[in-house]
GROMACS .gro file of C-alpha atoms in nm:
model
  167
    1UNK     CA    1   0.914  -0.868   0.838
    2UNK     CA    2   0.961  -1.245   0.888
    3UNK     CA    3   1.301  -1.466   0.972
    4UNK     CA    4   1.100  -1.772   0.945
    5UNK     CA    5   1.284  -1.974   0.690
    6UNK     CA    6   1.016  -2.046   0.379
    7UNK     CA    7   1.109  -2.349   0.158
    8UNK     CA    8   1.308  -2.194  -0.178
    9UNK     CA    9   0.984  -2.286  -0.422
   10UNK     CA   10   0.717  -2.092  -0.189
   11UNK     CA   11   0.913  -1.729  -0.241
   12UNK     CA   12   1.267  -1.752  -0.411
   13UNK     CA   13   1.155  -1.437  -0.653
   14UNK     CA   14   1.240  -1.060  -0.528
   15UNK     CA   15   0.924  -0.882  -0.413
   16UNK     CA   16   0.884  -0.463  -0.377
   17UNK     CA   17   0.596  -0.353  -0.154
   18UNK     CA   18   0.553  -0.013  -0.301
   19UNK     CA   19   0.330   0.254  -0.026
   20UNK     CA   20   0.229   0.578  -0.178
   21UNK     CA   21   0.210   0.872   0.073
   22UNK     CA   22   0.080   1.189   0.043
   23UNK     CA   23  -0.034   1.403   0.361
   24UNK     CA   24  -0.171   1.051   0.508
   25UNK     CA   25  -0.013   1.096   0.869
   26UNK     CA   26  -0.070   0.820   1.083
   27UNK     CA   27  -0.291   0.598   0.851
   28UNK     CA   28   0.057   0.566   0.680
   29UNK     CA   29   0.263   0.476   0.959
   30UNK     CA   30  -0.031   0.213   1.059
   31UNK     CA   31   0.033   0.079   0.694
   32UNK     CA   32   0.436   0.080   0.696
   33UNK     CA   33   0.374  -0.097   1.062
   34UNK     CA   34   0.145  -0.323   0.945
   35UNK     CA   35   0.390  -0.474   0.652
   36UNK     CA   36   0.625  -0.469   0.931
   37UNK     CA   37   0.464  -0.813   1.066
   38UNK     CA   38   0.458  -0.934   0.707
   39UNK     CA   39   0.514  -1.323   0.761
   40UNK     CA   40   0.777  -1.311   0.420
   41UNK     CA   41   1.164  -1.304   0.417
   42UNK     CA   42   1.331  -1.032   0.460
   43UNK     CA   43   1.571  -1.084   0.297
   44UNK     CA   44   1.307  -1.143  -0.018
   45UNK     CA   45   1.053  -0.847   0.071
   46UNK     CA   46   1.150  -0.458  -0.042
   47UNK     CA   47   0.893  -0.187   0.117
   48UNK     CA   48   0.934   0.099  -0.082
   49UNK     CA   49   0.762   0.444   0.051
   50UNK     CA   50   0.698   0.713  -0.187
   51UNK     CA   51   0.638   1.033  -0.073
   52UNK     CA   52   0.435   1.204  -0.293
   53UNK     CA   53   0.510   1.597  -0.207
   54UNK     CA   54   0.371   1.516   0.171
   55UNK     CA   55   0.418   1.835   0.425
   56UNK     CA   56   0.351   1.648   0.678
   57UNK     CA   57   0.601   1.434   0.937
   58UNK     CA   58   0.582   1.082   0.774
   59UNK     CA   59   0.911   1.094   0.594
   60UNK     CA   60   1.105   1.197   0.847
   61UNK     CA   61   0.940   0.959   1.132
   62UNK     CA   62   0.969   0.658   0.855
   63UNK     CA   63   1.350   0.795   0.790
   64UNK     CA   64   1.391   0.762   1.221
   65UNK     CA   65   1.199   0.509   1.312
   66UNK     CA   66   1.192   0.265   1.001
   67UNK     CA   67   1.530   0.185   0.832
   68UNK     CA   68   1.400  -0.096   0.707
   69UNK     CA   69   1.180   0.114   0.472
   70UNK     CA   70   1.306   0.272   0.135
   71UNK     CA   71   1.198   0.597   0.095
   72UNK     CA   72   1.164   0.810  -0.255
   73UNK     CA   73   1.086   1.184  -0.210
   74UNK     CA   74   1.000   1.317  -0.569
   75UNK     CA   75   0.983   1.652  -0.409
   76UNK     CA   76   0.653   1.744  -0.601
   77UNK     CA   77   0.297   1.535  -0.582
   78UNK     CA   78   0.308   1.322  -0.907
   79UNK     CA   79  -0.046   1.244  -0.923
   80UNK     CA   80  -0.127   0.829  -0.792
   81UNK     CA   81  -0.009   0.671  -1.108
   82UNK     CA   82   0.336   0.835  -1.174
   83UNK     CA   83   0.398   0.791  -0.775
   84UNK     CA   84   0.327   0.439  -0.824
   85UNK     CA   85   0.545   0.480  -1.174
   86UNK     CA   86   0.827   0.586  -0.975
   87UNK     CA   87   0.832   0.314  -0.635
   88UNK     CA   88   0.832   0.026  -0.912
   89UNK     CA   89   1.061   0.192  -1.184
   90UNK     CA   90   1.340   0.301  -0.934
   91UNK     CA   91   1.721   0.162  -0.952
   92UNK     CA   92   1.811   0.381  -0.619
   93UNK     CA   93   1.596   0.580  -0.315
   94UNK     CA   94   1.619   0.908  -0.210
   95UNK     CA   95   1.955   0.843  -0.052
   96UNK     CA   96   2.146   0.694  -0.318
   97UNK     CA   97   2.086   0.377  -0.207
   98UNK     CA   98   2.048   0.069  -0.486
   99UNK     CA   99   1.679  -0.099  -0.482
  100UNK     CA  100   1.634  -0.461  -0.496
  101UNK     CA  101   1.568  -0.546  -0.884
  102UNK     CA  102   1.253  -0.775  -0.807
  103UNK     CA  103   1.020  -1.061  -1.000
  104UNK     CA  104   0.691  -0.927  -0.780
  105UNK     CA  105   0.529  -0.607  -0.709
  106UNK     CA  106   0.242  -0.471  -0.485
  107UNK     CA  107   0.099  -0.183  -0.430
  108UNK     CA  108  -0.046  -0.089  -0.098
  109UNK     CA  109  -0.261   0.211  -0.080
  110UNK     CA  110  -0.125   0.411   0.249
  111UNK     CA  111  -0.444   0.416   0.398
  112UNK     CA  112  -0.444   0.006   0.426
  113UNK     CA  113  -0.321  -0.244   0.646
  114UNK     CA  114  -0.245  -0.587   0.604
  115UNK     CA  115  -0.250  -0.936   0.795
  116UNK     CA  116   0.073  -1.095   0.896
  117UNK     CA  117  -0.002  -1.333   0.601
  118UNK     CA  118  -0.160  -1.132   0.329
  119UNK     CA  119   0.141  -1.224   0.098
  120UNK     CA  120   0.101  -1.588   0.121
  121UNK     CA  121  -0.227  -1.554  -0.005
  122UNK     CA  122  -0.194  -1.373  -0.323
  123UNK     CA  123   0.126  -1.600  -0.379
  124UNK     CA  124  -0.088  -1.910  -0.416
  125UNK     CA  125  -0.282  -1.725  -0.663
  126UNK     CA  126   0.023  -1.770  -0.925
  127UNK     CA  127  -0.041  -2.145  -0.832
  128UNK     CA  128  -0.321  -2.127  -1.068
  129UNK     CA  129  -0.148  -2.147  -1.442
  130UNK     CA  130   0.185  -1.984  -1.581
  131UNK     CA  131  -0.057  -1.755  -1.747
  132UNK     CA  132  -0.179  -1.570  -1.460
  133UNK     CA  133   0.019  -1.222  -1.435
  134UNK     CA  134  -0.177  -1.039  -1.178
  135UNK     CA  135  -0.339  -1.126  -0.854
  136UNK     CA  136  -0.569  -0.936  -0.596
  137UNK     CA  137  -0.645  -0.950  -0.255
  138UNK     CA  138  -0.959  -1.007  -0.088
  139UNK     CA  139  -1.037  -0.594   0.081
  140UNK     CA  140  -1.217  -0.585   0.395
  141UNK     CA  141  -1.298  -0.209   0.555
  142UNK     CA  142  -1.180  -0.137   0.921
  143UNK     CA  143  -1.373  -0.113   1.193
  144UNK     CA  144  -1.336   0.238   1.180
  145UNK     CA  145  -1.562   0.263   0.901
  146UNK     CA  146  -1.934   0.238   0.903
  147UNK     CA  147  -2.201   0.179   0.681
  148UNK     CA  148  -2.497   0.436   0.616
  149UNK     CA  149  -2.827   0.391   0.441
  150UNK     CA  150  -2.940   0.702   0.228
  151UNK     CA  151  -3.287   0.682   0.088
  152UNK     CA  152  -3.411   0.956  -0.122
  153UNK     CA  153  -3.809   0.990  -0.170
  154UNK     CA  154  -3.814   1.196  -0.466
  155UNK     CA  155  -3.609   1.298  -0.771
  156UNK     CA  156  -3.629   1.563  -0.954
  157UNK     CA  157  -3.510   1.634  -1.365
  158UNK     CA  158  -3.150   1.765  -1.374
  159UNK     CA  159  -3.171   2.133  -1.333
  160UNK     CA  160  -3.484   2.164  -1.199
  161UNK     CA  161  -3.436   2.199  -0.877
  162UNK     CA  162  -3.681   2.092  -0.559
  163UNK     CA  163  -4.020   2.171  -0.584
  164UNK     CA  164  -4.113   2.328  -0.229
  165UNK     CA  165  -4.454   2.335  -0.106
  166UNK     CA  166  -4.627   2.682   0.008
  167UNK     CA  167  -4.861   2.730   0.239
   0.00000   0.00000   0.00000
């Protein structure tokens, strides 16, 4: 997370970056890394990790390796809404901990990384009218994806089945 010292109008508000984890091993330390290099404030950006009945390492590597992240451990999987529910409606983490109370929100999905400045971006989207209340960010897949073609020569009526030649 950035030191650079940002002008007071650019990012005076509170933001919580709110990463939900379930099982997502190393795509979610990749994420939590990624935010890491967030060109923001520190002292103005809150990365809150829930973990969302996980059995894997994550919260425990996050809890050694990243003290900069919050962590909430519901102790049960509460489905993708009510973990997201839970990293923006929290007053303390797991520890006991008070959360920032924040202007901004964003949820990350754990399997996501961002650019160093992915928040300055959706930031100048408020630039656009007091009216605006939600921005988005431009989603590109990694290069670890690819792209496939299916074709299909033939459909059949639901039910059906394939008709199969005999010879």
């Amino acid at each position: 997370i950035s030191t650079r010292d940002w002008s007071s109008d650019v990012c005076s508000s509170d933001l919580r970056v709110v990463v939900l984890s379930f099982d997502g091993g190393q795509m979610t330390i990749d994420c939590l890394q990624s935010l890491a290099a967030t060109d923001w404030p520190r002292d103005r950006l809150e990365v809150v990790m829930v973990d969302n009945g996980s059995l894997d390492d994550v919260t425990a590597r996050v809890r050694r390796d990243m003290s900069w992240v919050r962590v909430l451990e519901p102790l049960r999987n509460l489905g993708f809404a009510g973990g997201c529910n839970l990293g923006l409606s929290a007053n303390v983490d797991s520890d006991g901990a008070a959360l920032v109370d924040y202007e901004f929100a964003a949820l990350i999905n754990n399997d996501a990384t961002v650019d160093p400045g992915w928040l300055r971006g959706l930031w100048s989207g408020f630039d656009a009218g007091d009216d605006v209340g939600a921005v988005s960010a431009n989603m590109l897949f990694h290069d670890r994806f690819r792209g496939i073609d299916v074709s299909v020569s033939e459909t059949t009526m639901a039910g059906s089945g394939d008709r199969k030649s005999t010879r």
